[in-house]
PDB file of C-alpha atoms in Angstrom:
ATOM      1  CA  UNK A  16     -96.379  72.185 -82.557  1.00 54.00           C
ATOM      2  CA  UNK A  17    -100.098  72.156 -84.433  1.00 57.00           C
ATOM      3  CA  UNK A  18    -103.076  70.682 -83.408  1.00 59.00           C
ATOM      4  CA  UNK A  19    -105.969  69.164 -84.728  1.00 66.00           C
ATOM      5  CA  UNK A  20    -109.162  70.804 -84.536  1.00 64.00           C
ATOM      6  CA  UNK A  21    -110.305  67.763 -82.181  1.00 64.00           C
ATOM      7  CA  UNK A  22    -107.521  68.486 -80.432  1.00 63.00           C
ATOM      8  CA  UNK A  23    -108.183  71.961 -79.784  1.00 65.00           C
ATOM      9  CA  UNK A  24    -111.700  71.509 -79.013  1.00 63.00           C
ATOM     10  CA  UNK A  25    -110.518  68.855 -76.105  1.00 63.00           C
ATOM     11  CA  UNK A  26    -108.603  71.621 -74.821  1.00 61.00           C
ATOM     12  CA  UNK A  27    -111.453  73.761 -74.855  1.00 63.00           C
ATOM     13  CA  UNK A  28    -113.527  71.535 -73.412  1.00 59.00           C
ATOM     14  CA  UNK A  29    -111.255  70.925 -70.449  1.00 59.00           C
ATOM     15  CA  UNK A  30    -110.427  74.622 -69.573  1.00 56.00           C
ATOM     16  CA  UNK A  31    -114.076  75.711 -69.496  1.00 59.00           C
ATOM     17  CA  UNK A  32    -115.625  72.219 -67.928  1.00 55.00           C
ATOM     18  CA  UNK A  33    -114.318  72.855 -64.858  1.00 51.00           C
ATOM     19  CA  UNK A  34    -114.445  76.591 -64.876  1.00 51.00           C
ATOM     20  CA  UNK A  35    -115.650  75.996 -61.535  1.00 52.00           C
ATOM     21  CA  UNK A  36    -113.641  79.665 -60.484  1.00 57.00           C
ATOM     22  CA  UNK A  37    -110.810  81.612 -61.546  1.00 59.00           C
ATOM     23  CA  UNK A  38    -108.766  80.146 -59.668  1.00 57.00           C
ATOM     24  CA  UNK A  39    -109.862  76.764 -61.633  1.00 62.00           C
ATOM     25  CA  UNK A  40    -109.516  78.435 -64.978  1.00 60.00           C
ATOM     26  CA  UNK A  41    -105.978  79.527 -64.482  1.00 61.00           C
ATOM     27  CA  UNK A  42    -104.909  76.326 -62.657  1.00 63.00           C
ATOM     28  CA  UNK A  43    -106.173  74.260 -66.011  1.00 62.00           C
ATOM     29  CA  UNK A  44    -104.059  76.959 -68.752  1.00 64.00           C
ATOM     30  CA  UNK A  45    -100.764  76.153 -66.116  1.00 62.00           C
ATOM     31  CA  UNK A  46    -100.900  72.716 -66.135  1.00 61.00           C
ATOM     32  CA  UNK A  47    -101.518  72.559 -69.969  1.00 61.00           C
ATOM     33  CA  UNK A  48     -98.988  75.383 -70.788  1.00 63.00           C
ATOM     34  CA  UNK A  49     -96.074  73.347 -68.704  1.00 58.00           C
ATOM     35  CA  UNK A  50     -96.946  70.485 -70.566  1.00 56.00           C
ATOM     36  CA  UNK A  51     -96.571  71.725 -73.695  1.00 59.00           C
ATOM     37  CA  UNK A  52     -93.492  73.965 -73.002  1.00 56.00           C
ATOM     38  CA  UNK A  53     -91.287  70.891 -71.873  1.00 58.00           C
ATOM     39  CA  UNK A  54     -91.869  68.985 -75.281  1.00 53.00           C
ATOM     40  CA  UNK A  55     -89.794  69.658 -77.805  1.00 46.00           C
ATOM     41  CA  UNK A  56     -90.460  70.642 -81.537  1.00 43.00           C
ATOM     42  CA  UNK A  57     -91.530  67.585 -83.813  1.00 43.00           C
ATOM     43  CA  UNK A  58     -88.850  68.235 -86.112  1.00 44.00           C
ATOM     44  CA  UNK A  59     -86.267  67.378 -83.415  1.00 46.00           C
ATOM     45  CA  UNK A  60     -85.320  63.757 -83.239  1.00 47.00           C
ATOM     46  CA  UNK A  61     -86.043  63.398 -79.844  1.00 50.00           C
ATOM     47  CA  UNK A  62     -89.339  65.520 -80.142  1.00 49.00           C
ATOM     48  CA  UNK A  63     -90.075  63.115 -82.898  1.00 47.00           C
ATOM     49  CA  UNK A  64     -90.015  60.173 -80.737  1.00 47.00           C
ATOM     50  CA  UNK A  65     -92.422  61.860 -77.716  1.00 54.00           C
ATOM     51  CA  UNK A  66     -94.303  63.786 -79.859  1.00 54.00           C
ATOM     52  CA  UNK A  67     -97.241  60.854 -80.911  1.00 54.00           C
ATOM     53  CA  UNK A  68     -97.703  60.967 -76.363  1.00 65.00           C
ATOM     54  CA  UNK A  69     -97.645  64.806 -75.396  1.00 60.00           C
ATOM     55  CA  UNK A  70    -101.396  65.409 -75.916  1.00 61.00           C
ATOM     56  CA  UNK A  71    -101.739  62.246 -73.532  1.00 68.00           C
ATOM     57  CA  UNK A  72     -99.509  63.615 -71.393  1.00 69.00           C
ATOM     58  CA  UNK A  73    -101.683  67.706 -71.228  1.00 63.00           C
ATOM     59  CA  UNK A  74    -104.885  64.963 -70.433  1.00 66.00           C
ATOM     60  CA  UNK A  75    -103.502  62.616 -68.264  1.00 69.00           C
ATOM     61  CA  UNK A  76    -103.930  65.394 -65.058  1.00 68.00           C
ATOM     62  CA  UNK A  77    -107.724  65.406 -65.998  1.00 66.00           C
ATOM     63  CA  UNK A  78    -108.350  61.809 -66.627  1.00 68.00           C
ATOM     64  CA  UNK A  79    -109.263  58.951 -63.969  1.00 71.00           C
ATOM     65  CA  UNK A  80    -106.261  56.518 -63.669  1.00 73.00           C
ATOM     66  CA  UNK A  81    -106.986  53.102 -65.317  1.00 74.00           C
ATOM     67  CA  UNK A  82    -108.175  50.421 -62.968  1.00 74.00           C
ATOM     68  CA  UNK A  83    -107.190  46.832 -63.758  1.00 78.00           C
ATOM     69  CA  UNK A  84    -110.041  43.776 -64.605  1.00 83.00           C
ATOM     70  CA  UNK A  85    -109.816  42.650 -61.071  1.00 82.00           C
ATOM     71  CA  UNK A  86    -110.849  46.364 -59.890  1.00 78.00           C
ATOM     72  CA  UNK A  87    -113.134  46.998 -62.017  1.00 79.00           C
ATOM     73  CA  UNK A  88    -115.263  43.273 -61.390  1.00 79.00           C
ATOM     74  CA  UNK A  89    -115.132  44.280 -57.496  1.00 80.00           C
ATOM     75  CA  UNK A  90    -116.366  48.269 -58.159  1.00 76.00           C
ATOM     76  CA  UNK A  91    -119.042  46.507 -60.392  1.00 76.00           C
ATOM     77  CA  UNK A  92    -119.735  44.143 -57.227  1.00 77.00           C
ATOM     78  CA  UNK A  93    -120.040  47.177 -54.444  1.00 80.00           C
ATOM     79  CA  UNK A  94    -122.160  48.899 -56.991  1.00 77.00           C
ATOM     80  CA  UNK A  95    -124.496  46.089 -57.171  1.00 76.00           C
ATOM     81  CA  UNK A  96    -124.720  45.434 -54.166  1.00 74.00           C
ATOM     82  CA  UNK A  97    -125.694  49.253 -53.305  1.00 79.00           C
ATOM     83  CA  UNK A  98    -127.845  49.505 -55.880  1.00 84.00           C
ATOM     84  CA  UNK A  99    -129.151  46.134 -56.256  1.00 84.00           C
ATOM     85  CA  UNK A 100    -132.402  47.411 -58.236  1.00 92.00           C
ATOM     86  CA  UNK A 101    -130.155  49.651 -61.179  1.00 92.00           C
ATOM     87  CA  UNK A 102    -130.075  45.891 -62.284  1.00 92.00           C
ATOM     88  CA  UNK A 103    -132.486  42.971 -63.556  1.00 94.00           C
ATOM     89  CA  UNK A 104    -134.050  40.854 -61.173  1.00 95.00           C
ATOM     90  CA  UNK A 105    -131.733  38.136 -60.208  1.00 94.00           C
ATOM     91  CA  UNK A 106    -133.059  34.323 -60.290  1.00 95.00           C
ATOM     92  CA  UNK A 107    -131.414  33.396 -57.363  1.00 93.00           C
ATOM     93  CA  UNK A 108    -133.502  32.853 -54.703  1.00 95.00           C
ATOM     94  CA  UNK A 109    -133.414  34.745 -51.157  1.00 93.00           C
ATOM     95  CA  UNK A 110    -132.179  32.812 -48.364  1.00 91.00           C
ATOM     96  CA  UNK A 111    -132.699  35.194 -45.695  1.00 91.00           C
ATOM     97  CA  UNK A 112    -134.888  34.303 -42.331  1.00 90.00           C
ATOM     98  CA  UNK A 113    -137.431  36.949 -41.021  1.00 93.00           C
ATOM     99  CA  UNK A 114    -138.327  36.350 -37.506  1.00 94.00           C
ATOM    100  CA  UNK A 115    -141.891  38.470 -38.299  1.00 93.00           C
ATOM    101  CA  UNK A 116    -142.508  36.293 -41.550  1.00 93.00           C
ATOM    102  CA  UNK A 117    -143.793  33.257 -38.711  1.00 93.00           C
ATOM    103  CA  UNK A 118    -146.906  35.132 -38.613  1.00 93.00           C
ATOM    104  CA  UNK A 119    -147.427  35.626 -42.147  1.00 96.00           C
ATOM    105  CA  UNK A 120    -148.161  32.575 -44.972  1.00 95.00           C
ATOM    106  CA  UNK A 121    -147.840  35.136 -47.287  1.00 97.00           C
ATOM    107  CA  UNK A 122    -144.478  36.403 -46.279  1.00 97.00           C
ATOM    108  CA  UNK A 123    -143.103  33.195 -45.973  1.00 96.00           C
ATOM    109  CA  UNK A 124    -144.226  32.577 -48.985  1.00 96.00           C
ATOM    110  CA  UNK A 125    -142.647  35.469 -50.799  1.00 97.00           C
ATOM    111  CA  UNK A 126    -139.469  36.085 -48.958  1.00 97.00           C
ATOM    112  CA  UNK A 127    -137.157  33.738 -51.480  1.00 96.00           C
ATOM    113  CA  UNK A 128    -138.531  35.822 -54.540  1.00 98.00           C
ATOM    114  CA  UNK A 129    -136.828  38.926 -52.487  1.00 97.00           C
ATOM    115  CA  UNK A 130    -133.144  38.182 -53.160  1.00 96.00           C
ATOM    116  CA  UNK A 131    -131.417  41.400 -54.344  1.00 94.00           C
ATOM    117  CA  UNK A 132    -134.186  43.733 -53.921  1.00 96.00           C
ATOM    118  CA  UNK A 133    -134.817  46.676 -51.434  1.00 95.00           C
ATOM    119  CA  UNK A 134    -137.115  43.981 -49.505  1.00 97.00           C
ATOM    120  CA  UNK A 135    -134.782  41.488 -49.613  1.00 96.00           C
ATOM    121  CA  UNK A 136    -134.355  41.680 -45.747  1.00 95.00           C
ATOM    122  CA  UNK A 137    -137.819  43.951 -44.453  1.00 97.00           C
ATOM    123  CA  UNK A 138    -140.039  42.720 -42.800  1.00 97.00           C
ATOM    124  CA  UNK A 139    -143.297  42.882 -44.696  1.00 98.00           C
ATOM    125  CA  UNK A 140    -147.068  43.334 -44.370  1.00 97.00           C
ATOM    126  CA  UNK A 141    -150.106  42.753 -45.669  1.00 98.00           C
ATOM    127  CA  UNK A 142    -151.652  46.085 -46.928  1.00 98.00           C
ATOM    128  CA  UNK A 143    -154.225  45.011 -49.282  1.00 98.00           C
ATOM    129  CA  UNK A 144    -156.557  41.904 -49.160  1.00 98.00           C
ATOM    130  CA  UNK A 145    -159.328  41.780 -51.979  1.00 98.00           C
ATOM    131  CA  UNK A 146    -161.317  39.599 -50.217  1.00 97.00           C
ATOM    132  CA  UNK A 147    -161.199  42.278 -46.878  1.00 98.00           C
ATOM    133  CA  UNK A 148    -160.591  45.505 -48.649  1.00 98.00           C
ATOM    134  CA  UNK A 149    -162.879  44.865 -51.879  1.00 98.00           C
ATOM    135  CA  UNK A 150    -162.349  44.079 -55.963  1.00 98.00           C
ATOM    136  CA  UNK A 151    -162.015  47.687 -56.797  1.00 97.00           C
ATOM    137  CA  UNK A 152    -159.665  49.851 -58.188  1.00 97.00           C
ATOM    138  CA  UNK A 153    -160.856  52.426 -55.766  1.00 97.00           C
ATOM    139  CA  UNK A 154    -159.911  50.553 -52.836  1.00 98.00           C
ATOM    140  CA  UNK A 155    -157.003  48.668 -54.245  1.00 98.00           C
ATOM    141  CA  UNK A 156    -155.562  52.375 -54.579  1.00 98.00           C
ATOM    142  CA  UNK A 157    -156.562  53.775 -51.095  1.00 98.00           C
ATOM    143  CA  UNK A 158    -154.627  50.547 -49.385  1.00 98.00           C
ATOM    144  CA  UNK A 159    -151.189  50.825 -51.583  1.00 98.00           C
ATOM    145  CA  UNK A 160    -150.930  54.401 -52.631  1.00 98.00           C
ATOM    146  CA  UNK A 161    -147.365  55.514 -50.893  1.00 96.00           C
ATOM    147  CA  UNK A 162    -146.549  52.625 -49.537  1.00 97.00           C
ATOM    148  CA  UNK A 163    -143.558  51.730 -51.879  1.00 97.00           C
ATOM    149  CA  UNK A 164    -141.840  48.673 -53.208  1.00 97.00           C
ATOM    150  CA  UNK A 165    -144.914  46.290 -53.252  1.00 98.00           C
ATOM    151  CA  UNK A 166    -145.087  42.266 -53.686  1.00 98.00           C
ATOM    152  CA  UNK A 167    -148.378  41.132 -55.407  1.00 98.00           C
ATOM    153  CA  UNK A 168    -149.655  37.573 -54.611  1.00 98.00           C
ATOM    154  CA  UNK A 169    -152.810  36.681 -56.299  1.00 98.00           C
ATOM    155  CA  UNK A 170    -154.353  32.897 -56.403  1.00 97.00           C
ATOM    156  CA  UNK A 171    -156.146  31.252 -59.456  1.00 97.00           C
ATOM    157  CA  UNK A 172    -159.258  29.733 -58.741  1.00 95.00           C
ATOM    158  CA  UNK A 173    -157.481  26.342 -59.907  1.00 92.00           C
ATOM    159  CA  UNK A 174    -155.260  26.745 -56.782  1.00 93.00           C
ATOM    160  CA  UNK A 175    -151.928  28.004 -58.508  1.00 94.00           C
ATOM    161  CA  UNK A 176    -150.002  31.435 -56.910  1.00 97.00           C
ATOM    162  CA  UNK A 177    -148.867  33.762 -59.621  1.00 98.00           C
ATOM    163  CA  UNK A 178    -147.786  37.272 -58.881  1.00 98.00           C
ATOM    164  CA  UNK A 179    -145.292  40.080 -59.208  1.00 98.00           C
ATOM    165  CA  UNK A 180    -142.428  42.464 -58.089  1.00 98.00           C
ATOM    166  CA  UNK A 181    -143.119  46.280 -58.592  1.00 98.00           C
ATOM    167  CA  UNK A 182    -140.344  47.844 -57.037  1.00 97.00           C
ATOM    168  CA  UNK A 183    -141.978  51.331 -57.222  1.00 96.00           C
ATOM    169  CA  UNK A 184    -145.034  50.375 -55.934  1.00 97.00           C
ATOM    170  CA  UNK A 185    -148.314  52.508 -56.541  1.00 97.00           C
ATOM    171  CA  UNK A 186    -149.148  56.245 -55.853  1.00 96.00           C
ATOM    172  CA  UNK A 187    -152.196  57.436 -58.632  1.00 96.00           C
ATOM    173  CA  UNK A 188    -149.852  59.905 -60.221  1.00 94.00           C
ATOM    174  CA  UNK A 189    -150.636  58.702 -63.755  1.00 92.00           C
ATOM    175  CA  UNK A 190    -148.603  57.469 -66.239  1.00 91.00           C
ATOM    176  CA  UNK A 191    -145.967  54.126 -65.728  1.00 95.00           C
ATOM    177  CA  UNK A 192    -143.833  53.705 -63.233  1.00 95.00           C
ATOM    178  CA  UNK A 193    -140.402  52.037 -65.088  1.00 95.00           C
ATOM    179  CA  UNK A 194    -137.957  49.666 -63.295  1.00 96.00           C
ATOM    180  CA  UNK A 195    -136.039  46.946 -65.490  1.00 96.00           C
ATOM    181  CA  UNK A 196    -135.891  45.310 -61.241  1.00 97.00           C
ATOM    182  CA  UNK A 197    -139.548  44.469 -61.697  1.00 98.00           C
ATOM    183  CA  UNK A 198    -140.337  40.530 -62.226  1.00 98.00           C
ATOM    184  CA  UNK A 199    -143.635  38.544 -62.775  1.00 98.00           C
ATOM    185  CA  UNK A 200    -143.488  34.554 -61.244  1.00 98.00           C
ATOM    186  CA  UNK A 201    -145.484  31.677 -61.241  1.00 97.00           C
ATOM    187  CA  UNK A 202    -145.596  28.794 -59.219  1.00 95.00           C
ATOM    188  CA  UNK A 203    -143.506  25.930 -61.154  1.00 91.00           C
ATOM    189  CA  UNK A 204    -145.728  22.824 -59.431  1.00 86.00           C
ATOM    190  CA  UNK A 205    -149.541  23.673 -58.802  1.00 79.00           C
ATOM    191  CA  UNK A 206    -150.877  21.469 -55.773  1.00 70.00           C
ATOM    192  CA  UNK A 207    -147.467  19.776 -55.190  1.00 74.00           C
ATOM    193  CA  UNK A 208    -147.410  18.072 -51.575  1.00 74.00           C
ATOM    194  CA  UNK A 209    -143.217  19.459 -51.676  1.00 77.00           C
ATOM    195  CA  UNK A 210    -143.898  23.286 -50.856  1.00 84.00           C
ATOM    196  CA  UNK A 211    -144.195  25.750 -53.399  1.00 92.00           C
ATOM    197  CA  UNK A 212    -141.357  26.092 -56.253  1.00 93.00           C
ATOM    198  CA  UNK A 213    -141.535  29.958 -57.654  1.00 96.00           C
ATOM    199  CA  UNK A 214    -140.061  30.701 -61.248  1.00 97.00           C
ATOM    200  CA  UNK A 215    -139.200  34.617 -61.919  1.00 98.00           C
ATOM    201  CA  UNK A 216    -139.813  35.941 -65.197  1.00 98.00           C
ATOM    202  CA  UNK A 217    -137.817  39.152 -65.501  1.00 98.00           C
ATOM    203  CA  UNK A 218    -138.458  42.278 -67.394  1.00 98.00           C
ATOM    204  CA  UNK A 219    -137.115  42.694 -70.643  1.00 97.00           C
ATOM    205  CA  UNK A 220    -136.817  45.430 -73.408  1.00 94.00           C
ATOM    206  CA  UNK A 221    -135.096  47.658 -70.497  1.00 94.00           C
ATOM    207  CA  UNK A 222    -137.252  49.138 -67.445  1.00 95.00           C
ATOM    208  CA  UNK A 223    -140.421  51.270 -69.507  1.00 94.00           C
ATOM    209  CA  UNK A 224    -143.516  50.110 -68.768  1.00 95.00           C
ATOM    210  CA  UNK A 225    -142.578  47.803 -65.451  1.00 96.00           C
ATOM    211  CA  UNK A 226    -145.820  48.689 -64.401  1.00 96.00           C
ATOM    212  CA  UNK A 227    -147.266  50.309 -66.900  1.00 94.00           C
ATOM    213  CA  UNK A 228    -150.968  52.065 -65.353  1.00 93.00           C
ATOM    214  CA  UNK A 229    -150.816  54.127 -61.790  1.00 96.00           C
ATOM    215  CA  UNK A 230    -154.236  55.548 -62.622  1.00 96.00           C
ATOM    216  CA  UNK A 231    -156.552  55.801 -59.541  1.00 96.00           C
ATOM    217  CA  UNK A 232    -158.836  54.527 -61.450  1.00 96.00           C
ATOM    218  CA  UNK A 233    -156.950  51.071 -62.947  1.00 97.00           C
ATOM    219  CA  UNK A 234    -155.608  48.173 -60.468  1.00 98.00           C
ATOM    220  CA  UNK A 235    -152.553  45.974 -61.402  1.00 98.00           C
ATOM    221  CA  UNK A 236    -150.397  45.763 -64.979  1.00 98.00           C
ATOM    222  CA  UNK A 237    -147.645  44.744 -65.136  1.00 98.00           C
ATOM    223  CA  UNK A 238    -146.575  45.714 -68.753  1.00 97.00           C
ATOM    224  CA  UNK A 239    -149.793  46.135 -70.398  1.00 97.00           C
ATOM    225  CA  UNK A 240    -150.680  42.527 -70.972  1.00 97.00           C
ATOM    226  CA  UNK A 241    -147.616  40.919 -69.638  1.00 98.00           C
ATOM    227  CA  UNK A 242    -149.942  40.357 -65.927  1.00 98.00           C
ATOM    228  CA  UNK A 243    -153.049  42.496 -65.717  1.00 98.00           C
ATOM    229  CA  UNK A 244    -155.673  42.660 -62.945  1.00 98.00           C
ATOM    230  CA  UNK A 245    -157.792  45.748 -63.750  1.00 96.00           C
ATOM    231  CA  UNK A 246    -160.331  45.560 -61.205  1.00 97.00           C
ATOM    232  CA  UNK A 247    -163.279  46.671 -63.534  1.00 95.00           C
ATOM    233  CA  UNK A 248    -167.030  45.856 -63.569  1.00 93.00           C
ATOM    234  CA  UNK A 249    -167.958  43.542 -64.405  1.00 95.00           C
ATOM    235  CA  UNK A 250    -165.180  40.963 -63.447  1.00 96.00           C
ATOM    236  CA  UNK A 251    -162.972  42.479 -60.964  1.00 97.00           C
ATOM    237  CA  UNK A 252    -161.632  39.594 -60.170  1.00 98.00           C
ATOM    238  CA  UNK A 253    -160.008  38.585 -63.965  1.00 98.00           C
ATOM    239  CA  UNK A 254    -156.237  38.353 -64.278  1.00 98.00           C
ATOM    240  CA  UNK A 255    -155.181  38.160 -68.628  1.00 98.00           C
ATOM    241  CA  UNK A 256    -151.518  37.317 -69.334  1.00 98.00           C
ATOM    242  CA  UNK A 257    -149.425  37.610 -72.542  1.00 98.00           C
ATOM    243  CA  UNK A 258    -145.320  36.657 -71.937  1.00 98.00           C
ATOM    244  CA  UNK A 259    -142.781  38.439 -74.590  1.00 97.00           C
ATOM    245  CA  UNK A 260    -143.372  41.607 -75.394  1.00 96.00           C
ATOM    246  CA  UNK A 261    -142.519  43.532 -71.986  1.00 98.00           C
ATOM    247  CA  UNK A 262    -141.737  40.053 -69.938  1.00 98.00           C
ATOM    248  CA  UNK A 263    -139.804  37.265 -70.704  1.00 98.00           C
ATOM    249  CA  UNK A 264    -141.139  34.073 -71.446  1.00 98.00           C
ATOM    250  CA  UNK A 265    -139.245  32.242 -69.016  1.00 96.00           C
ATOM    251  CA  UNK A 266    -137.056  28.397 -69.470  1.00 95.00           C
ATOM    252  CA  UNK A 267    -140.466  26.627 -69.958  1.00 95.00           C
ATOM    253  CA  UNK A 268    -140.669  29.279 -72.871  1.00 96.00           C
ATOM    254  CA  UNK A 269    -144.404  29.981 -71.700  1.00 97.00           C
ATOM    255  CA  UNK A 270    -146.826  32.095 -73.696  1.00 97.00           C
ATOM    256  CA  UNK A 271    -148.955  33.086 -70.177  1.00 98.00           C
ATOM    257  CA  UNK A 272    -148.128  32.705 -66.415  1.00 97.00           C
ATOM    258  CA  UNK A 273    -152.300  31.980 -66.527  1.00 97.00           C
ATOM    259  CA  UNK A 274    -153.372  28.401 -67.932  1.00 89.00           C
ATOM    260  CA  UNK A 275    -155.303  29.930 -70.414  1.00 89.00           C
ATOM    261  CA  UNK A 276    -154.337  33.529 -70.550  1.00 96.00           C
ATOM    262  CA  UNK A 277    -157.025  34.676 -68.799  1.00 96.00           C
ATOM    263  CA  UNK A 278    -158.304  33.047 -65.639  1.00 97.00           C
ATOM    264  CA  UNK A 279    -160.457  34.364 -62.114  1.00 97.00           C
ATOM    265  CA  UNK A 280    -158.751  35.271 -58.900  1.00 98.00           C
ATOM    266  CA  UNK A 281    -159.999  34.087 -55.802  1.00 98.00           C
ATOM    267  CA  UNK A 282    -157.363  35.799 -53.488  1.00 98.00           C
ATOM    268  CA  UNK A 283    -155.356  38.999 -53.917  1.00 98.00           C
ATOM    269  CA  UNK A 284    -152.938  40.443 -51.268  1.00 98.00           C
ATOM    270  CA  UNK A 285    -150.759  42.666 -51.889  1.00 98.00           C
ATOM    271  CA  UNK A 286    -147.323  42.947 -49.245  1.00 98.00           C
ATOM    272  CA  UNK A 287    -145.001  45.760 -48.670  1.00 98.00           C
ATOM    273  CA  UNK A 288    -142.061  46.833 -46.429  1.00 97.00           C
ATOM    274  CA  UNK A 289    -142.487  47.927 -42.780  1.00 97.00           C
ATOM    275  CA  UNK A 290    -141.211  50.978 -42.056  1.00 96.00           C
ATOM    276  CA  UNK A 291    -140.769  52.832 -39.069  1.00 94.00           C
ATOM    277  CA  UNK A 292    -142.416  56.390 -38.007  1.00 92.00           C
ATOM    278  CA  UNK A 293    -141.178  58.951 -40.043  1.00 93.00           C
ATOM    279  CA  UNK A 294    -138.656  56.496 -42.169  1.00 95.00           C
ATOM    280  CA  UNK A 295    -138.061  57.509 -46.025  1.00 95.00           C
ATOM    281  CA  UNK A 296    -140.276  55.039 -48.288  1.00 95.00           C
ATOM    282  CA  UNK A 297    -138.478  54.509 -51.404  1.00 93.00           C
ATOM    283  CA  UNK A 298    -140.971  55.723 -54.418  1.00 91.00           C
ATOM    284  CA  UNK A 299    -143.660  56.338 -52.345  1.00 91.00           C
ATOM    285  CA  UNK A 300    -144.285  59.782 -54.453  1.00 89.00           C
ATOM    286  CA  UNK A 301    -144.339  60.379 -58.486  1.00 84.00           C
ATOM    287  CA  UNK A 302    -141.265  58.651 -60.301  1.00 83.00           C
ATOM    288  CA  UNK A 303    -139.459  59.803 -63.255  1.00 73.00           C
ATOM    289  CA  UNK A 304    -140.412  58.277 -66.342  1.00 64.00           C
ATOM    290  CA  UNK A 305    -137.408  57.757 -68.102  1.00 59.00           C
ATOM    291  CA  UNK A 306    -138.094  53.739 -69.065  1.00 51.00           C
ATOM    292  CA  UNK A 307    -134.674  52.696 -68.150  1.00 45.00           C
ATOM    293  CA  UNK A 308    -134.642  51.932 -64.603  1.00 48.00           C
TER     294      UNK A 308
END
């Protein structure tokens, strides 16, 4: 019985892959061996006929069994739902009550943005208030630094709420800090008496660049011009937008989640998960950079 040089390197590949031991190495040449013994010669009539299956049959042992549609839509589900941010933002919005959000406008305000994200059912708090804590890089940095998944909530100073999702928060490390989870929004109805109505904007182009300065010395960007709050002399409080590039430009197909693409700030806050004493904080340390997720 010949075989192909693919073939043959399979084989290879599947005695030494799992060379985990001897024991390993021997079990692998059995199995294959038996296989190949109990199939008869091509040239036979019956070999003939089972001949196109036997080098299914040596990997079959190795290989996963096949899993129907139905399986693999409900693995797909569980996986989401584990690993909500190894996915883009979702526009649905978060239905979830927070008994602590009664004290907080701004959590209140935020919590329906939270669907399918590692805040989705937190509590939060307010770390970082610009008006409080200062228009500075500096102190932006010593409020959020380690603190994780973070919400930003800035105000225009023609009333509107814009902001963002940076699901790996802040920590001065340098560099960007990727998640294709991150989202920009924008409120949909300015000064409406009916509550405020939030539109996401998701990233696109995969995760690179989510937020794309944690420099100690930079504030907020979100993609480098898709939302950008720098925090530098001499107006700190300056917000420029550009949609497309790194976020999308959302159904009403806007250009800037800022009237003009550039407008003043009069509030900033920035809200994060509470934790408890000596609870993990997702990404409160360097990330890998590997602008996929």
């Amino acid at each position: 019985m010949k075989l192909s040089v693919r073939e043959m390197a399979t084989l290879v590949v599947i005695l030494f892959g799992e060379m985990s031991s001897t024991f390993a190495f021997i079990n692998n040449v059995g199995r294959i061996a038996y296989v190949v013994l109990t199939h008869r010669s091509p040239c036979t009539s019956r070999g003939a006929a089972n001949d196109k299956n036997w080098f299914t049959d040596i990997l079959r042992p190795f290989l996963p069994e096949a899993m129907d549609a139905d399986a693999l839509k409900e693995q797909e589900n569980i996986r989401r739902m584990q690993y909500p941010e190894q996915y883009p933002a979702t526009y649905e919005m978060n239905e979830i009550s927070i008994d602590e959000d009664r004290s907080s406008r701004e959590a209140q305000l935020v919590r329906p943005l939270l669907k399918k994200t590692q805040l989705e059912s937190r509590p939060l708090k307010i770390i970082y208030d610009a008006r409080k804590d200062g228009w500075s890089a500096a102190s932006f940095h010593r409020c959020v630094d380690s603190c994780g998944a973070a919400v930003v909530l800035g105000k225009t100073k023609s009333g509107a709420y814009v902001g963002g999702y940076n699901p790996k928060g802040w920590a001065s490390t340098g560099g960007a800090r990727p998640s294709v989870a991150a989202f920009l929004f924008y409120e949909k109805f300015p000064l409406s008496k009916d509550g405020v109505v939030f539109q996401k904007l998701r990233k696109v182009g995969g995760g690179g660049l989510a937020c794309s300065f944690d420099e100690p010395n930079y504030g907020i960007a979100f993609g480098p011009d898709a939302l950008v709050i720098n925090m530098q002399q001499p107006n700190p409080q300056v917000a420029k937008s550009k949609l497309g590039p790194y976020y999308e430009q959302g159904p009403d197909e806007l250009s800037s989640i800022l009237s003009s693409g550039r407008e003043e700030l009069v509030d900033l806050k920035i809200l994060v998960g509470r934790y408890e004493k000596g609870e993990d904080i997702p990404y409160s340390g360097a990330v890998l950079d590997m602008t996929s997720g």
